[in-house]
CSV table of C-alpha atoms in Angstrom, one decimal:
chain,number,residue,atom,x,y,z
A,1,MET,CA,-55.0,95.3,41.7
A,2,GLY,CA,-57.1,92.3,42.8
A,3,SER,CA,-55.9,90.3,45.8
A,4,VAL,CA,-56.5,86.9,44.3
A,5,ILE,CA,-54.7,86.0,41.1
A,6,PRO,CA,-56.4,83.2,39.1
A,7,THR,CA,-54.1,80.2,38.6
A,8,THR,CA,-54.4,77.0,36.6
A,9,ARG,CA,-52.5,73.8,35.9
A,10,LEU,CA,-54.6,72.7,33.0
A,11,ASP,CA,-52.7,71.0,30.2
A,12,ILE,CA,-53.8,73.3,27.4
A,13,MET,CA,-51.4,71.8,24.9
A,14,SER,CA,-52.6,68.2,25.0
A,15,GLU,CA,-54.0,66.2,22.1
A,16,ALA,CA,-57.4,66.1,23.7
A,17,VAL,CA,-57.5,69.9,24.0
A,18,ALA,CA,-56.3,70.3,20.4
A,19,ALA,CA,-59.2,68.1,19.3
A,20,ASP,CA,-61.7,70.2,21.3
A,21,PRO,CA,-60.1,73.3,22.9
A,22,TRP,CA,-63.3,75.3,23.6
A,23,PRO,CA,-64.4,74.0,27.0
A,24,THR,CA,-60.9,74.5,28.4
A,25,LEU,CA,-60.4,77.9,26.8
A,26,ARG,CA,-63.9,79.0,28.0
A,27,ALA,CA,-63.0,77.9,31.6
A,28,LEU,CA,-59.7,79.8,31.5
A,29,ARG,CA,-61.4,82.9,30.1
A,30,GLU,CA,-64.0,82.7,32.8
A,31,GLN,CA,-61.2,82.7,35.4
A,32,GLY,CA,-60.1,86.1,34.2
A,33,PRO,CA,-58.3,88.0,31.5
A,34,VAL,CA,-54.9,87.1,32.9
A,35,VAL,CA,-54.3,83.7,34.5
A,36,TRP,CA,-51.1,82.3,36.0
A,37,HIS,CA,-50.1,78.8,34.7
A,38,GLU,CA,-48.3,77.2,37.6
A,39,THR,CA,-46.8,74.4,35.4
A,40,TYR,CA,-45.7,76.5,32.5
A,41,GLY,CA,-44.5,79.4,34.6
A,42,ARG,CA,-46.1,82.0,32.4
A,43,TRP,CA,-49.2,84.2,32.2
A,44,LEU,CA,-52.1,83.2,29.9
A,45,VAL,CA,-54.0,86.1,28.3
A,46,THR,CA,-57.5,85.0,27.5
A,47,THR,CA,-59.8,87.9,26.4
A,48,ASP,CA,-60.0,89.9,23.2
A,49,ARG,CA,-59.4,93.2,25.0
A,50,ALA,CA,-56.4,92.0,27.0
A,51,VAL,CA,-54.8,90.2,24.0
A,52,ARG,CA,-55.2,93.4,21.9
A,53,LYS,CA,-53.5,95.4,24.6
A,54,VAL,CA,-50.5,93.1,24.6
A,55,ALA,CA,-50.2,92.7,20.9
A,56,THR,CA,-50.4,96.5,20.2
A,57,ASN,CA,-48.0,97.6,22.9
A,58,PHE,CA,-44.7,96.4,21.4
A,59,ALA,CA,-42.7,98.8,23.7
A,60,ARG,CA,-43.7,96.8,26.8
A,61,PHE,CA,-44.6,93.4,25.4
A,62,THR,CA,-41.9,92.2,23.1
A,63,VAL,CA,-41.6,89.2,20.8
A,64,GLU,CA,-37.8,89.4,21.0
A,65,GLY,CA,-36.2,86.6,23.1
A,66,THR,CA,-39.2,84.3,22.7
A,67,VAL,CA,-39.7,81.0,20.8
A,68,VAL,CA,-40.5,83.1,17.7
A,69,GLU,CA,-36.8,83.9,17.5
A,70,GLU,CA,-36.0,80.2,17.8
A,71,MET,CA,-38.3,79.4,15.0
A,72,PHE,CA,-37.5,82.1,12.5
A,73,GLY,CA,-34.3,83.8,13.7
A,74,ALA,CA,-33.7,87.1,15.5
A,75,ASP,CA,-33.3,89.0,12.2
A,76,ALA,CA,-36.6,88.0,10.6
A,77,PHE,CA,-39.0,90.9,10.8
A,78,ILE,CA,-41.6,88.7,12.5
A,79,SER,CA,-39.1,88.4,15.4
A,80,MET,CA,-38.2,92.0,16.0
A,81,ASP,CA,-39.8,94.9,17.7
A,82,ASP,CA,-37.4,97.6,16.6
A,83,ARG,CA,-40.1,99.4,14.6
A,84,ARG,CA,-37.7,101.1,12.1
A,85,ARG,CA,-35.9,97.8,11.3
A,86,HIS,CA,-39.1,95.9,11.2
A,87,ASP,CA,-40.9,98.4,8.9
A,88,ASP,CA,-37.8,98.8,6.6
A,89,LEU,CA,-37.9,95.0,5.9
A,90,ARG,CA,-41.6,94.4,5.9
A,91,ASN,CA,-42.2,97.4,3.6
A,92,VAL,CA,-40.0,95.9,0.9
A,93,TRP,CA,-42.8,93.4,0.3
A,94,ALA,CA,-45.8,95.4,1.5
A,95,GLU,CA,-46.7,96.7,-2.0
A,96,ALA,CA,-46.8,93.2,-3.4
A,97,PHE,CA,-49.3,92.1,-0.7
A,98,ARG,CA,-51.7,95.1,-0.9
A,99,LYS,CA,-55.0,94.5,-2.6
A,100,GLN,CA,-54.1,96.6,-5.7
A,101,GLY,CA,-51.0,94.5,-6.3
A,102,LEU,CA,-52.8,91.2,-5.6
A,103,ASP,CA,-55.7,92.0,-8.0
A,104,ARG,CA,-53.2,91.7,-10.8
A,105,LEU,CA,-52.2,88.3,-9.4
A,106,ARG,CA,-55.8,87.0,-9.2
A,107,PRO,CA,-56.0,85.5,-12.8
A,108,ALA,CA,-52.8,83.5,-12.0
A,109,VAL,CA,-54.2,82.2,-8.7
A,110,GLU,CA,-57.4,81.2,-10.5
A,111,ARG,CA,-55.4,79.3,-13.1
A,112,ILE,CA,-53.5,77.5,-10.3
A,113,VAL,CA,-56.7,76.5,-8.5
A,114,ALA,CA,-58.4,75.4,-11.7
A,115,GLY,CA,-55.5,73.2,-12.6
A,116,LEU,CA,-55.6,71.6,-9.1
A,117,MET,CA,-59.3,71.3,-9.1
A,118,ALA,CA,-59.7,69.5,-12.4
A,119,PRO,CA,-58.5,66.1,-11.2
A,120,VAL,CA,-60.3,66.5,-7.9
A,121,ALA,CA,-63.6,67.2,-9.7
A,122,ALA,CA,-63.1,64.2,-12.0
A,123,ARG,CA,-62.5,61.9,-9.0
A,124,LEU,CA,-65.5,63.3,-7.1
A,125,ASN,CA,-67.7,62.9,-10.1
A,126,ASP,CA,-66.6,59.3,-10.3
A,127,GLY,CA,-67.8,58.7,-6.8
A,128,GLU,CA,-64.4,58.7,-5.1
A,129,ALA,CA,-63.5,60.1,-1.8
A,130,VAL,CA,-60.7,62.7,-2.1
A,131,ASP,CA,-58.3,64.0,0.5
A,132,LEU,CA,-58.4,67.8,0.0
A,133,SER,CA,-55.5,68.4,2.4
A,134,GLN,CA,-53.1,66.9,-0.2
A,135,THR,CA,-54.9,67.9,-3.4
A,136,LEU,CA,-56.0,71.5,-2.5
A,137,CYS,CA,-55.2,72.8,1.0
A,138,ARG,CA,-51.5,72.3,0.8
A,139,PRO,CA,-50.8,72.9,-3.0
A,140,ILE,CA,-52.8,76.1,-3.4
A,141,PRO,CA,-50.8,78.3,-1.1
A,142,THR,CA,-47.5,76.5,-1.9
A,143,LEU,CA,-47.9,77.1,-5.6
A,144,VAL,CA,-49.0,80.7,-5.1
A,145,ILE,CA,-46.1,81.7,-2.8
A,146,ALA,CA,-43.7,79.8,-5.0
A,147,LEU,CA,-44.9,81.9,-8.0
A,148,LEU,CA,-44.4,85.1,-6.0
A,149,MET,CA,-41.0,84.1,-4.9
A,150,GLY,CA,-39.8,82.7,-8.3
A,151,VAL,CA,-39.4,79.1,-6.9
A,152,PRO,CA,-39.3,76.6,-9.8
A,153,ASP,CA,-41.8,73.7,-9.8
A,154,GLU,CA,-39.1,71.1,-9.3
A,155,ALA,CA,-38.2,72.6,-5.9
A,156,LEU,CA,-41.8,72.5,-4.5
A,157,PRO,CA,-41.7,68.9,-3.0
A,158,ASP,CA,-38.7,69.9,-0.9
A,159,ILE,CA,-40.3,73.2,0.1
A,160,VAL,CA,-43.4,71.3,1.3
A,161,ARG,CA,-41.3,68.7,3.1
A,162,TRP,CA,-39.3,71.3,4.9
A,163,SER,CA,-42.4,73.4,5.8
A,164,ASP,CA,-44.2,70.3,7.2
A,165,ALA,CA,-41.2,69.4,9.4
A,166,MET,CA,-40.9,73.0,10.7
A,167,ALA,CA,-44.6,72.9,11.7
A,168,ALA,CA,-44.4,69.4,13.2
A,169,GLY,CA,-41.6,70.6,15.4
A,170,GLY,CA,-44.1,72.7,17.2
A,171,THR,CA,-46.6,70.0,17.9
A,172,THR,CA,-47.4,70.2,21.6
A,173,TYR,CA,-48.7,66.8,22.6
A,174,LEU,CA,-45.8,64.5,21.5
A,175,SER,CA,-44.0,62.2,23.8
A,176,GLU,CA,-40.6,63.2,25.0
A,177,THR,CA,-38.9,61.0,22.5
A,178,GLU,CA,-41.2,62.1,19.7
A,179,ALA,CA,-40.7,65.7,20.6
A,180,ALA,CA,-36.9,65.3,20.5
A,181,ARG,CA,-37.1,63.7,17.0
A,182,ALA,CA,-39.4,66.5,15.8
A,183,ARG,CA,-37.0,69.2,17.0
A,184,ILE,CA,-34.1,67.5,15.2
A,185,ALA,CA,-36.2,67.2,12.1
A,186,ARG,CA,-37.3,70.9,12.4
A,187,GLU,CA,-33.7,72.1,12.7
A,188,ALA,CA,-32.7,69.9,9.7
A,189,ALA,CA,-35.6,71.3,7.7
A,190,LYS,CA,-34.6,74.9,8.6
A,191,GLN,CA,-31.1,74.2,7.4
A,192,GLY,CA,-32.3,72.5,4.2
A,193,LEU,CA,-34.5,75.5,3.4
A,194,ALA,CA,-31.7,77.9,4.3
A,195,ASP,CA,-29.3,76.1,1.9
A,196,TYR,CA,-31.8,76.3,-0.9
A,197,LEU,CA,-32.6,80.0,-0.2
A,198,LEU,CA,-28.9,80.9,-0.2
A,199,ALA,CA,-28.6,79.4,-3.7
A,200,LEU,CA,-31.7,81.3,-4.8
A,201,ILE,CA,-30.3,84.6,-3.4
A,202,ALA,CA,-27.0,84.1,-5.2
A,203,ALA,CA,-28.9,83.5,-8.5
A,204,ARG,CA,-31.1,86.5,-8.1
A,205,ARG,CA,-28.2,88.8,-7.4
A,206,VAL,CA,-26.8,87.9,-10.8
A,207,ARG,CA,-30.0,87.7,-12.7
A,208,PRO,CA,-32.9,89.5,-10.9
A,209,GLY,CA,-36.5,89.0,-11.9
A,210,ASP,CA,-39.8,90.4,-10.7
A,211,ASP,CA,-40.1,87.9,-7.8
A,212,LEU,CA,-40.0,88.7,-4.1
A,213,VAL,CA,-36.5,87.3,-3.7
A,214,SER,CA,-35.2,89.7,-6.3
A,215,VAL,CA,-37.1,92.5,-4.7
A,216,LEU,CA,-35.6,91.9,-1.3
A,217,VAL,CA,-32.0,91.3,-2.5
A,218,HIS,CA,-31.9,94.5,-4.5
A,219,ALA,CA,-33.9,96.8,-2.2
A,220,PRO,CA,-31.8,99.1,0.0
A,221,ALA,CA,-33.0,97.4,3.2
A,222,GLY,CA,-32.2,94.0,1.8
A,223,ALA,CA,-29.0,94.8,0.1
A,224,ALA,CA,-27.5,95.9,3.4
A,225,LEU,CA,-28.2,92.5,5.0
A,226,PRO,CA,-25.8,89.6,5.2
A,227,ASP,CA,-27.0,86.4,3.7
A,228,ASP,CA,-28.1,84.7,6.9
A,229,GLN,CA,-30.5,87.6,7.6
A,230,LEU,CA,-31.9,87.5,4.1
A,231,VAL,CA,-32.5,83.8,4.6
A,232,GLN,CA,-34.3,84.3,7.9
A,233,ASN,CA,-36.7,86.8,6.2
A,234,LEU,CA,-37.3,84.7,3.1
A,235,ARG,CA,-37.8,81.5,5.3
A,236,GLN,CA,-40.5,83.2,7.4
A,237,LEU,CA,-42.3,84.2,4.2
A,238,LEU,CA,-42.2,80.8,2.6
A,239,PHE,CA,-43.4,79.1,5.8
A,240,ALA,CA,-46.1,81.6,6.7
A,241,GLY,CA,-47.2,81.8,3.1
A,242,ASN,CA,-48.2,78.1,2.9
A,243,GLU,CA,-48.5,76.6,6.4
A,244,THR,CA,-51.1,78.9,7.9
A,245,THR,CA,-53.2,79.2,4.7
A,246,ALA,CA,-53.2,75.4,4.2
A,247,LYS,CA,-54.6,74.9,7.7
A,248,TRP,CA,-57.2,77.6,7.2
A,249,LEU,CA,-58.4,76.0,4.0
A,250,ALA,CA,-58.7,72.7,5.8
A,251,HIS,CA,-60.8,74.3,8.5
A,252,ILE,CA,-63.0,76.0,5.8
A,253,PHE,CA,-63.5,72.8,3.8
A,254,VAL,CA,-64.4,70.8,6.9
A,255,THR,CA,-66.7,73.4,8.2
A,256,TYR,CA,-68.7,73.7,5.0
A,257,GLY,CA,-68.6,69.9,4.5
A,258,GLU,CA,-70.1,69.3,7.9
A,259,ARG,CA,-72.7,72.1,7.7
A,260,GLY,CA,-75.0,71.5,4.8
A,261,ASP,CA,-77.2,74.5,5.4
A,262,THR,CA,-74.1,76.8,5.3
A,263,ARG,CA,-72.8,75.1,2.2
A,264,ARG,CA,-76.1,75.4,0.3
A,265,ALA,CA,-76.3,79.1,1.3
A,266,LEU,CA,-72.9,79.7,-0.2
A,267,VAL,CA,-73.8,77.9,-3.4
A,268,ALA,CA,-76.8,80.1,-3.7
A,269,ASP,CA,-75.0,83.4,-2.9
A,270,ARG,CA,-71.3,83.4,-3.6
A,271,THR,CA,-71.0,86.9,-2.1
A,272,LEU,CA,-71.3,85.2,1.3
A,273,ILE,CA,-68.1,83.3,0.9
A,274,PRO,CA,-65.6,86.0,2.1
A,275,PRO,CA,-67.5,86.8,5.3
A,276,ALA,CA,-68.1,83.1,5.9
A,277,ASN,CA,-64.4,82.3,5.5
A,278,ASP,CA,-63.7,85.1,8.0
A,279,GLU,CA,-66.2,83.5,10.4
A,280,VAL,CA,-64.4,80.2,10.1
A,281,MET,CA,-61.2,82.0,11.0
A,282,ARG,CA,-62.8,83.4,14.2
A,283,TRP,CA,-64.7,80.2,15.1
A,284,GLN,CA,-61.8,77.8,14.5
A,285,GLY,CA,-58.7,79.7,13.6
A,286,VAL,CA,-55.2,78.5,12.8
A,287,VAL,CA,-52.8,80.4,15.1
A,288,GLY,CA,-54.1,79.7,18.5
A,289,THR,CA,-51.4,81.3,20.5
A,290,ILE,CA,-48.8,84.1,20.3
A,291,VAL,CA,-46.0,84.6,22.8
A,292,ARG,CA,-44.6,87.8,24.3
A,293,ARG,CA,-42.3,88.9,27.2
A,294,VAL,CA,-42.6,91.9,29.5
A,295,ARG,CA,-39.8,94.4,29.1
A,296,GLY,CA,-39.1,97.9,30.5
A,297,GLY,CA,-40.2,97.2,34.1
A,298,PRO,CA,-43.3,95.9,35.8
A,299,ILE,CA,-46.6,96.6,34.1
A,300,GLU,CA,-50.3,96.1,35.0
A,301,LEU,CA,-52.6,94.2,32.6
A,302,ALA,CA,-56.3,93.8,33.4
A,303,GLY,CA,-55.6,94.4,37.0
A,304,VAL,CA,-52.7,92.0,37.4
A,305,GLU,CA,-49.2,93.3,37.9
A,306,LEU,CA,-46.7,91.5,35.7
A,307,ALA,CA,-43.0,91.5,36.5
A,308,ASP,CA,-40.3,92.6,34.1
A,309,GLY,CA,-39.3,89.7,32.0
A,310,ALA,CA,-42.5,87.8,32.7
A,311,ALA,CA,-43.5,85.4,29.9
A,312,LEU,CA,-47.0,85.6,28.3
A,313,THR,CA,-49.0,83.3,26.0
A,314,CYS,CA,-51.9,85.1,24.4
A,315,LEU,CA,-54.7,82.7,23.7
A,316,LEU,CA,-56.0,84.0,20.4
A,317,ALA,CA,-58.4,81.1,20.1
A,318,ALA,CA,-60.0,82.0,23.5
A,319,ALA,CA,-60.1,85.7,22.6
A,320,ASN,CA,-61.9,84.9,19.3
A,321,ARG,CA,-64.7,83.4,21.3
A,322,ASP,CA,-64.9,86.2,23.9
A,323,PRO,CA,-68.6,86.9,24.7
A,324,ASP,CA,-67.8,90.5,25.5
A,325,ARG,CA,-66.9,91.0,21.8
A,326,TYR,CA,-69.1,88.4,20.0
A,327,ASP,CA,-72.7,87.5,20.7
A,328,ASP,CA,-73.2,83.7,21.2
A,329,PRO,CA,-69.5,83.2,20.3
A,330,ASP,CA,-69.5,79.4,20.3
A,331,ARG,CA,-72.0,79.4,17.4
A,332,PHE,CA,-70.9,79.5,13.8
A,333,ASP,CA,-73.0,82.4,12.3
A,334,LEU,CA,-72.9,82.9,8.6
A,335,HIS,CA,-74.5,86.3,9.0
A,336,ARG,CA,-72.6,87.5,12.0
A,337,PRO,CA,-72.0,91.3,11.8
A,338,ALA,CA,-68.5,92.0,10.5
A,339,ARG,CA,-66.0,92.6,13.3
A,340,PRO,CA,-62.3,92.0,13.0
A,341,ASN,CA,-61.1,88.9,14.8
A,342,LEU,CA,-57.6,88.0,15.8
A,343,GLY,CA,-57.0,85.2,13.3
A,344,PHE,CA,-54.5,87.2,11.3
A,345,GLY,CA,-53.1,88.9,14.3
A,346,VAL,CA,-53.2,92.6,15.4
A,347,GLY,CA,-50.7,95.3,15.7
A,348,PHE,CA,-47.7,95.8,13.5
A,349,HIS,CA,-47.0,92.0,13.6
A,350,ASN,CA,-50.3,91.3,11.9
A,351,CYS,CA,-50.2,88.9,9.0
A,352,LEU,CA,-48.5,90.4,5.9
A,353,GLY,CA,-50.2,88.0,3.6
A,354,SER,CA,-53.7,88.2,4.9
A,355,VAL,CA,-55.2,89.7,1.8
A,356,LEU,CA,-53.5,87.0,-0.3
A,357,ALA,CA,-54.8,84.3,2.0
A,358,LYS,CA,-58.3,85.6,1.7
A,359,MET,CA,-58.1,85.7,-2.1
A,360,GLU,CA,-56.8,82.1,-2.2
A,361,ALA,CA,-59.6,80.9,0.2
A,362,GLU,CA,-62.3,82.7,-1.8
A,363,ILE,CA,-61.1,81.2,-5.1
A,364,GLY,CA,-60.6,77.8,-3.6
A,365,VAL,CA,-64.1,77.6,-2.1
A,366,ASN,CA,-65.8,78.9,-5.3
A,367,ALA,CA,-63.9,76.2,-7.3
A,368,LEU,CA,-64.9,73.4,-4.9
A,369,LEU,CA,-68.5,74.4,-4.8
A,370,ASP,CA,-68.5,74.6,-8.6
A,371,ALA,CA,-67.1,71.2,-8.9
A,372,GLU,CA,-69.1,69.5,-6.1
A,373,PRO,CA,-71.8,71.7,-4.5
A,374,ASP,CA,-73.0,68.7,-2.4
A,375,TYR,CA,-69.8,67.5,-0.9
A,376,ALA,CA,-69.5,66.2,2.7
A,377,VAL,CA,-66.7,65.2,5.0
A,378,ALA,CA,-66.2,61.4,4.5
A,379,ALA,CA,-63.6,60.3,7.0
A,380,PRO,CA,-62.4,61.2,10.5
A,381,TYR,CA,-59.7,63.8,11.0
A,382,ALA,CA,-57.4,64.9,13.8
A,383,TYR,CA,-56.0,68.3,14.8
A,384,SER,CA,-52.3,69.1,14.7
A,385,SER,CA,-51.8,71.2,17.9
A,386,VAL,CA,-53.2,74.2,19.7
A,387,PRO,CA,-50.6,76.8,18.6
A,388,MET,CA,-51.0,75.9,14.9
A,389,ARG,CA,-54.3,74.1,14.6
A,390,GLY,CA,-55.7,72.5,11.5
A,391,PRO,CA,-57.6,69.3,10.7
A,392,MET,CA,-56.0,66.5,8.7
A,393,PRO,CA,-56.9,64.6,6.6
A,394,VAL,CA,-59.8,66.4,4.9
A,395,VAL,CA,-61.4,63.6,3.0
A,396,VAL,CA,-64.6,64.5,1.2
A,397,ALA,CA,-67.1,62.8,-1.2
A,398,HIS,CA,-70.4,63.5,-2.7
A,399,ASP,CA,-73.1,63.9,0.0
A,400,ARG,CA,-75.6,61.0,-0.6
A,401,GLY,CA,-77.6,62.0,2.5
C-alpha cells in the first residue's frame, strides 16, 4: 500500500462542475484511482478498472445502507445485494426487457415517436424553435414505460410531475433552503406515486392484464411481497424508465445539434446511429456517480486500504473518460471502436432497461433526422447535477448556417 493517500476538497457537486465536469474529473483521476474527499468524508473512485472492481464485488461493496435505499426503499431490487432476492424480483421483468421481447414492442414505440414527432416537424418546418426536452425527450420514455406498465394516459402528467420532483431532490448545488424544499417535494412525490401505484396494484389483482404491474403482482416472487415492497419495485421502474432515458435523449439531441459533421454523417448512414448514441453515453452520460459502502472488514482497492463501513462514490463520468481504457477520451469519436462503457452500469445492478432505452434513442434520432436533418441547438441550456446530469432546455431550430 502506498504511503501517501491522495486527498481533495474540490466541490465536485457544484453548479459550475455540473456545467463542465471534465477538468475537475480529470484532475481527480490523475491524482489516483482512489481519492479521499476530506469534506465529504468518503472515497472517490475515479478510474474504469477501479469502478468495475467495486461495482462487480457486491459481497464487499454494498449498495445497502446508502442513499439508494433512501431514494427507492430497501426492498427495491436496485437497493439490495442479496443476490437471490434481487434476482427473484428482477427476473420477473427480465424477459420483457430482453431484445427478443422488445422487438415485438418496436412497432408500438415507432408509433409513439411518430405521433410526438408530427407536431414537432410541423413547427420546425414553419421556422419555429422547439424545445425537444418537453416535446420528445420527456414524453418518449414516459409514454413507452406507461404502455409497458399499463398506466392510462390521463395519469401521465402526474407521473411526470412526481418523477421530476424525485429527480430534483437529488440536485447537488442548491442552497440550503432550496435543498430543504426539494427534499420535501421529493418525499411528497414519492408518496403521491406510491398512492397511485397502490391503487394500480389493487386493480391488477382483480383484473390482470399483460402489463408489468400484473406480471409482478401475480408472479410468485411478487405475490409473496407486501404492498409497500411492491410499490418500491414499481416506483424504481417508473422513475428509471423515464428519467434517465429522457436525459440521455437530451444529451444526444444536443450533441448532434452542435456537431454538424456528426449529424450529416448520421443522416447519410443510419447504421451509425446506435454506436453514435453509445458514444454520447460515454462522452457525456447521465448517471455520473454511484455509491457503495465497504462491508465484511477492511479491503484494499487500487493500493489503498479501505476501512469496514467506509463510504465510496464511484465517479462513472470520470471512468468513462479514462485514457487507460479509451484513446483520446475527451474527444467525441463517431467511429470509436466498440468497447462497453459504464453509462448503463456494470455488475448485477446494471440497467434492466438498457436495451429498451437504446431502442427508444435509435427510433427518436431517426425520426428527428427524417423531420429536420439540418437542425441546430438554438438556445442556451444548463445541466441538472453531476449524479443525474442532463441538459435543459433542448431548444432546436433549422440550421441556417
